XYZ file of C-alpha atoms in Angstrom:
482
model
C 51.061 -93.464 38.316
C 54.014 -95.351 37.598
C 55.876 -95.233 34.263
C 56.881 -98.575 33.399
C 58.753 -97.389 30.435
C 60.966 -94.871 32.325
C 64.385 -96.282 32.394
C 65.094 -94.001 35.262
C 62.501 -95.573 37.638
C 62.085 -98.982 38.891
C 58.318 -99.888 38.386
C 56.295 -99.780 41.646
C 58.906 -97.491 43.417
C 59.064 -93.604 43.937
C 61.958 -91.861 42.444
C 63.717 -91.464 45.282
C 63.537 -95.133 46.290
C 64.242 -96.021 42.797
C 67.612 -94.232 42.818
C 68.517 -96.185 46.000
C 67.721 -99.523 44.594
C 69.491 -99.046 41.427
C 72.557 -97.904 43.314
C 72.591 -101.077 45.426
C 71.924 -103.192 42.403
C 74.895 -102.041 40.894
C 76.865 -102.258 44.046
C 75.991 -106.009 44.231
C 76.749 -106.402 40.590
C 80.518 -105.019 41.244
C 81.048 -106.959 44.303
C 80.293 -110.187 42.501
C 82.344 -109.129 39.284
C 85.583 -108.526 41.152
C 85.118 -111.395 43.788
C 88.118 -113.363 42.600
C 90.733 -110.602 43.398
C 92.854 -111.664 46.096
C 94.073 -108.459 47.304
C 91.595 -106.939 49.199
C 92.756 -103.304 48.482
C 92.858 -103.863 44.985
C 89.369 -105.701 45.315
C 87.716 -102.683 47.026
C 89.407 -100.038 44.463
C 88.236 -102.267 41.609
C 84.646 -102.451 43.025
C 84.626 -98.511 43.778
C 85.887 -97.687 40.107
C 83.067 -100.099 38.586
C 80.515 -98.656 40.843
C 81.212 -95.224 39.803
C 81.197 -96.110 36.075
C 77.820 -98.137 36.449
C 76.046 -95.277 38.433
C 77.203 -92.754 35.595
C 75.882 -95.023 32.750
C 72.601 -95.346 34.743
C 72.199 -91.660 35.075
C 72.445 -91.373 38.994
C 73.656 -88.109 39.947
C 77.592 -88.027 40.903
C 76.805 -86.287 44.288
C 74.285 -88.923 45.264
C 76.206 -91.677 44.259
C 79.485 -90.559 45.911
C 77.407 -89.975 49.033
C 75.731 -93.322 48.932
C 79.148 -94.957 48.281
C 80.859 -93.248 51.551
C 78.165 -95.045 53.600
C 79.203 -98.436 52.499
C 81.166 -100.949 54.798
C 82.947 -102.150 51.902
C 84.678 -98.535 51.261
C 84.864 -97.784 54.896
C 88.745 -97.645 55.046
C 88.959 -95.400 52.089
C 89.405 -91.589 52.537
C 86.227 -89.648 51.354
C 88.065 -87.426 49.433
C 89.371 -90.453 47.329
C 85.710 -91.807 47.016
C 84.725 -88.330 45.386
C 87.868 -88.297 43.093
C 86.782 -91.717 41.931
C 83.423 -90.660 40.885
C 84.425 -87.068 39.554
C 86.951 -89.095 37.293
C 84.113 -91.542 36.116
C 81.540 -88.780 35.665
C 84.053 -86.184 33.932
C 84.744 -88.959 31.131
C 81.250 -88.093 29.570
C 82.084 -84.307 29.673
C 85.685 -84.558 28.328
C 84.390 -86.809 25.406
C 82.761 -83.519 23.786
C 85.819 -81.513 23.930
C 88.453 -81.728 21.392
C 91.168 -81.974 23.919
C 94.119 -82.104 21.529
C 93.513 -78.336 20.512
C 92.503 -76.979 23.837
C 94.747 -74.515 25.503
C 95.439 -75.033 29.236
C 93.489 -72.044 30.286
C 90.557 -73.052 28.074
C 90.695 -76.887 29.655
C 90.800 -75.366 33.157
C 87.546 -73.182 32.555
C 85.852 -76.277 31.238
C 86.942 -78.257 34.034
C 85.911 -75.533 36.636
C 82.342 -75.302 35.044
C 81.822 -78.895 34.923
C 82.853 -79.422 38.543
C 80.470 -76.482 39.678
C 77.552 -77.848 37.516
C 78.257 -81.472 39.017
C 78.415 -80.348 42.686
C 76.309 -77.320 43.120
C 72.943 -75.847 42.332
C 73.807 -72.153 41.881
C 71.501 -68.945 41.075
C 71.869 -65.112 41.562
C 69.225 -63.405 43.792
C 68.216 -60.402 41.683
C 66.883 -58.820 44.830
C 70.173 -58.893 47.056
C 72.768 -59.218 43.957
C 74.332 -62.012 46.004
C 74.731 -65.577 44.416
C 73.243 -68.415 46.324
C 74.185 -72.118 46.246
C 73.075 -75.686 47.590
C 74.715 -78.848 47.112
C 73.401 -80.674 44.022
C 71.013 -83.186 44.895
C 70.975 -82.410 48.696
C 68.003 -81.580 51.035
C 69.544 -78.270 51.968
C 67.885 -74.992 51.377
C 69.666 -72.329 49.354
C 72.435 -70.035 51.191
C 74.259 -66.921 50.421
C 77.368 -67.643 48.921
C 79.811 -65.760 51.096
C 83.464 -65.591 51.021
C 84.028 -68.632 53.507
C 81.828 -70.784 51.345
C 83.961 -69.968 48.157
C 86.890 -70.744 49.687
C 85.535 -73.984 50.850
C 84.269 -74.680 47.235
C 87.934 -73.820 45.801
C 89.713 -76.402 48.191
C 86.975 -79.194 47.140
C 87.685 -78.535 43.729
C 91.582 -79.074 44.257
C 91.132 -82.180 46.166
C 89.156 -83.288 43.105
C 92.004 -82.564 40.676
C 90.635 -79.354 39.291
C 93.190 -76.822 39.487
C 90.912 -73.906 40.064
C 91.810 -71.112 42.276
C 89.944 -68.359 43.966
C 89.930 -65.987 40.905
C 89.017 -68.996 38.829
C 86.028 -69.702 40.742
C 85.097 -66.274 41.405
C 84.932 -65.361 37.759
C 82.768 -68.276 36.918
C 80.381 -67.506 39.919
C 80.299 -63.655 38.739
C 79.443 -64.398 35.359
C 76.171 -64.596 33.445
C 76.539 -68.480 33.290
C 74.888 -68.396 36.658
C 70.774 -68.422 36.421
C 69.090 -65.495 37.781
C 66.370 -66.080 40.556
C 63.473 -63.518 41.294
C 62.358 -64.623 44.507
C 59.098 -62.651 44.638
C 57.604 -63.686 41.200
C 59.193 -67.163 41.765
C 56.921 -67.739 44.857
C 53.819 -66.247 43.056
C 54.571 -68.660 40.162
C 54.601 -71.567 42.532
C 51.289 -70.968 44.083
C 48.119 -73.448 44.106
C 44.810 -72.520 42.479
C 42.614 -70.164 43.980
C 39.775 -71.452 45.751
C 37.289 -68.750 45.181
C 37.159 -67.802 48.582
C 37.709 -63.979 49.255
C 40.451 -63.369 51.940
C 41.508 -60.202 51.431
C 38.354 -58.424 52.882
C 38.693 -60.515 56.004
C 42.507 -59.449 56.402
C 41.568 -55.760 55.889
C 38.720 -56.108 58.415
C 41.201 -57.048 60.839
C 42.149 -53.425 61.112
C 38.652 -51.817 60.801
C 35.494 -53.297 58.892
C 34.792 -49.725 57.436
C 34.189 -50.518 53.530
C 35.880 -47.525 52.203
C 39.221 -48.901 53.694
C 38.600 -52.632 52.776
C 38.366 -51.377 49.095
C 41.370 -49.433 49.170
C 43.329 -51.999 51.091
C 42.358 -54.582 48.488
C 43.562 -52.567 45.700
C 46.741 -51.704 47.284
C 47.458 -55.456 47.852
C 46.836 -55.864 44.016
C 49.180 -53.133 42.997
C 51.846 -54.570 45.650
C 52.043 -57.943 43.770
C 51.796 -56.085 40.450
C 55.000 -54.237 41.452
C 56.534 -57.497 42.440
C 55.553 -58.778 39.053
C 56.677 -55.770 36.992
C 53.456 -55.489 35.329
C 53.706 -51.569 35.050
C 56.744 -50.707 33.259
C 55.813 -46.866 33.668
C 54.879 -46.313 37.365
C 55.515 -47.707 40.615
C 52.968 -48.629 43.443
C 52.403 -44.773 44.514
C 49.908 -45.496 47.264
C 50.932 -45.906 51.081
C 48.323 -47.003 53.977
C 48.853 -45.326 57.075
C 47.638 -47.222 60.275
C 46.971 -44.882 62.838
C 46.594 -45.956 66.581
C 47.695 -45.986 70.098
C 50.936 -47.613 71.125
C 50.578 -51.437 71.377
C 47.533 -51.661 69.045
C 49.478 -54.265 66.801
C 49.933 -51.956 63.663
C 53.697 -53.075 63.402
C 52.559 -56.740 63.663
C 49.915 -56.379 61.175
C 52.276 -55.112 58.588
C 54.856 -57.609 58.960
C 52.410 -60.460 58.828
C 51.328 -59.226 55.323
C 54.263 -61.366 53.933
C 54.761 -65.086 54.367
C 57.414 -66.817 55.903
C 59.122 -67.529 52.897
C 59.375 -63.847 51.977
C 60.059 -62.432 55.560
C 63.704 -61.616 54.568
C 62.454 -59.069 52.228
C 60.295 -57.056 54.826
C 61.875 -54.039 56.317
C 60.779 -51.971 59.158
C 63.952 -50.275 60.328
C 64.475 -47.891 57.248
C 66.563 -44.563 57.657
C 64.938 -42.234 55.751
C 67.812 -39.768 56.318
C 69.904 -41.589 53.585
C 68.856 -41.678 49.995
C 71.333 -44.494 49.367
C 69.720 -46.573 51.791
C 66.214 -45.972 50.747
C 67.038 -46.332 46.557
C 68.766 -49.843 47.803
C 65.766 -51.041 49.757
C 63.579 -50.291 47.131
C 65.245 -52.814 44.748
C 65.781 -55.365 47.455
C 63.038 -55.406 49.544
C 59.090 -56.652 48.898
C 57.368 -54.454 51.598
C 58.829 -51.629 53.492
C 56.980 -50.291 56.709
C 57.666 -46.677 57.387
C 57.638 -46.953 61.207
C 56.638 -43.771 63.145
C 55.488 -42.040 59.852
C 54.975 -38.805 61.355
C 58.721 -38.564 62.407
C 59.735 -37.972 58.747
C 60.797 -34.130 58.301
C 58.839 -31.923 55.980
C 62.122 -31.703 53.729
C 61.923 -35.463 53.097
C 58.366 -35.749 51.985
C 58.988 -34.253 48.452
C 61.595 -37.011 48.106
C 59.268 -39.798 49.279
C 56.588 -38.647 46.938
C 58.949 -38.836 44.096
C 59.964 -42.305 44.977
C 56.600 -43.774 45.247
C 55.853 -43.205 41.733
C 59.002 -44.679 40.467
C 59.151 -47.955 38.713
C 62.729 -48.548 38.725
C 65.789 -47.056 40.517
C 69.514 -45.991 39.834
C 72.036 -47.074 42.503
C 75.729 -47.790 42.565
C 76.462 -51.178 44.152
C 78.865 -51.480 47.099
C 82.245 -51.319 45.460
C 80.392 -50.858 42.131
C 82.379 -48.533 39.600
C 79.131 -47.212 37.935
C 75.415 -46.788 38.447
C 73.114 -49.677 37.728
C 69.401 -49.202 37.031
C 67.275 -51.820 38.928
C 63.740 -52.918 38.939
C 61.912 -51.433 42.302
C 60.101 -54.194 44.012
C 59.125 -52.760 47.321
C 55.743 -51.183 48.215
C 55.328 -48.965 51.198
C 53.043 -49.209 54.157
C 53.319 -46.710 57.349
C 52.642 -46.654 61.201
C 52.075 -43.988 63.456
C 50.765 -43.009 66.942
C 49.869 -39.378 65.647
C 45.966 -39.082 64.704
C 47.240 -36.307 62.293
C 50.420 -37.564 60.449
C 49.783 -35.527 56.976
C 51.385 -32.133 56.356
C 51.113 -31.461 53.006
C 47.602 -31.510 51.569
C 48.649 -31.419 47.887
C 50.406 -34.977 48.450
C 47.668 -36.635 50.377
C 46.546 -38.517 47.747
C 49.281 -40.919 48.065
C 48.196 -41.949 51.469
C 45.322 -43.983 52.856
C 45.085 -43.149 56.301
C 42.862 -45.669 58.782
C 42.493 -45.556 62.387
C 42.221 -48.615 64.808
C 42.222 -48.988 68.284
C 43.112 -52.539 68.291
C 44.250 -54.745 65.398
C 43.340 -58.457 65.555
C 46.603 -60.326 64.659
C 45.284 -63.682 66.174
C 45.523 -66.835 64.422
C 47.319 -68.091 61.147
C 46.889 -66.508 57.766
C 46.344 -68.541 54.620
C 49.032 -66.931 52.627
C 48.608 -69.434 49.662
C 45.183 -68.495 49.191
C 45.709 -64.691 49.795
C 48.248 -64.514 47.040
C 46.629 -66.907 44.868
C 43.595 -64.692 44.927
C 45.815 -61.526 43.839
C 47.340 -63.454 41.132
C 44.113 -64.753 39.699
C 42.494 -61.354 39.852
C 45.545 -59.714 38.274
C 45.478 -62.597 35.466
C 41.914 -61.798 34.888
C 42.482 -57.930 34.347
C 41.321 -56.789 37.790
C 42.288 -52.812 37.935
C 45.347 -52.575 40.724
C 45.705 -48.495 40.310
C 43.591 -45.832 41.582
C 41.716 -43.530 39.391
C 41.421 -39.963 39.314
C 37.962 -40.129 41.020
C 39.440 -42.519 43.874
C 42.501 -40.150 44.380
C 39.888 -37.308 44.961
C 38.218 -39.575 47.310
C 41.212 -40.306 49.226
C 41.981 -36.613 49.458
C 38.758 -35.888 50.892
C 38.902 -38.697 53.612
C 42.615 -37.501 54.403
C 41.216 -33.739 55.624
C 40.464 -35.157 59.216
C 44.184 -36.888 59.175
C 45.841 -33.528 58.312
C 48.037 -31.780 60.724
C 46.524 -28.696 61.880
C 48.629 -25.737 62.770
C 46.294 -23.066 63.696
C 43.894 -22.835 66.883
C 40.771 -21.845 65.258
C 40.491 -24.945 63.244
C 41.411 -26.971 66.102
C 38.967 -25.389 68.366
C 36.369 -26.186 65.653
C 37.162 -29.781 65.504
C 37.292 -30.127 69.259
C 34.616 -27.973 70.760
C 31.018 -26.666 69.915
C 31.153 -23.346 68.058
C 30.212 -20.185 70.148
C 26.482 -19.894 68.389
C 25.697 -23.483 69.453
C 27.074 -23.196 72.771
C 24.128 -23.039 75.502
C 24.120 -19.728 77.703
C 24.253 -22.002 80.840
C 27.035 -24.287 79.780
C 29.524 -24.594 82.721
C 33.041 -22.644 82.351
C 36.019 -24.710 81.621
C 39.379 -23.611 82.960
C 41.800 -22.526 79.989
C 44.437 -25.130 81.120
C 41.788 -27.981 80.426
C 40.945 -26.597 76.814
C 44.695 -26.416 76.187
C 45.216 -30.231 77.509
C 42.271 -31.223 75.251
C 44.065 -29.806 72.241
C 47.175 -31.195 73.318
C 45.768 -34.674 73.622
C 44.274 -34.820 70.274
C 47.254 -32.685 68.316
C 50.877 -33.849 69.101
C 52.093 -30.514 67.612
C 50.453 -28.562 70.326
C 52.936 -28.122 73.284
C 51.669 -26.638 76.609
C 53.554 -23.890 77.646
C 52.623 -20.492 79.402
C 53.030 -18.536 76.206
C 50.889 -21.149 74.224
C 47.996 -20.852 77.147
C 47.972 -17.126 76.771
C 47.770 -17.126 72.856
C 45.014 -19.781 73.141
C 43.030 -17.452 75.553
C 43.263 -14.607 73.016
C 41.853 -16.928 70.229
C 39.142 -17.959 72.382
C 38.175 -14.456 73.243
C 38.320 -13.215 69.467
C 35.970 -15.993 68.571
C 33.357 -14.685 71.187
C 33.810 -17.415 73.895
C 32.377 -15.971 77.217
C 35.097 -16.074 79.942
C 35.774 -15.042 83.525
C 38.254 -15.043 86.262
C 38.120 -17.584 88.875
C 40.393 -19.095 91.586
C 41.573 -21.708 89.074
C 42.428 -19.029 86.661
C 40.788 -17.883 83.364
C 37.685 -19.827 82.609
C 35.331 -20.113 79.162
C 31.902 -21.115 78.709
C 32.892 -23.910 76.177
C 31.645 -27.507 75.310
C 33.814 -30.215 74.180
C 32.525 -32.528 71.272
């Protein structure tokens, strides 16, 4: 609906079209106003200066007006840097009127000019997750980019061309100050989501792995906890639960993990985190949204206590690159893990932190409606949905994880893979000892088939009461695989 009393908008036009219309109206007026000028050069300069002042009075942005002027045939013979300088001078007048120039020191005036120039030409923000300033040209259609050293030097050159006597150190002082607004990518994404349409999308997402109700419920709560972690809702604890996707090579585990984040947040996903370096882990916890611990079973037993400790932390203390002191930063990252090992858990006392699920094939087809997925989670959190696991739920997790715990003794392995002696029929066929060993090795990655291991297994089978005999295929046992 057009606001007919809005002085910044031509009635019946969009804001973008209105800006173009007002620019050309001002240009036409200046062309007519200075038409009597005999010297073509002076005529063009007079029109350009009048246009710059007129655009400033109408409230058009400096960047937009200078860019539009550069497209006009009347100024095609004028250097683009000169055009920018004319507009800079015209717009600087408003700012300088507010500053008592008579009493300002040269250093103070330079600071005011530098700040004015940066605010007029660039939109700046400090990404709190990466710790790096980001920029885009004011009024432009470009997305934000990281403010690297090359861009900083280009900014300095442009400022010097515009008549601002700022050098690299002056610009860096401004860019590294608290004058730059902070930007939180995760909460910014959540805050701009549309309204949830009321349709559950978390359960179907979980069921791409398996339709087991226990898994679906745990996954839903973990997703809630992940978003709560992003928003900093729990000031005392972090998201301490880690889903572990278990399945064969090529089952789609890693792809599923990566697809949990929308395209806008993919830069905050990491599936290549070296667990050997504590510093890398700490940095990633404050700079990533989701960390996938790929090949979870490759983590050494010595690293598990550190991992369990980190999972409960709400914030982390790190020393930034080239930093002189330790900084406390908010933890944003939640963890998920993948493995081919059917028995990745080694510590029974810490298994409550892991939700294990086995899937032969994960459905990664089609597109995901990320806006509605995360709108649902936001809606549920806003309405008080519980996003942490209770003691009863933790006990249920530990019970469920028993079948995923690494087994280190033959008796336990045998009882999980073969019928007990008292249930084995008297006429059951004999199985070669090597086949028994291979059965265990296929189920338990920690079992290594060696001559010594085969001999030890035979002793266990005999001690458990399994009948055996010598054949042309070696020692055989009356035993039936489950």
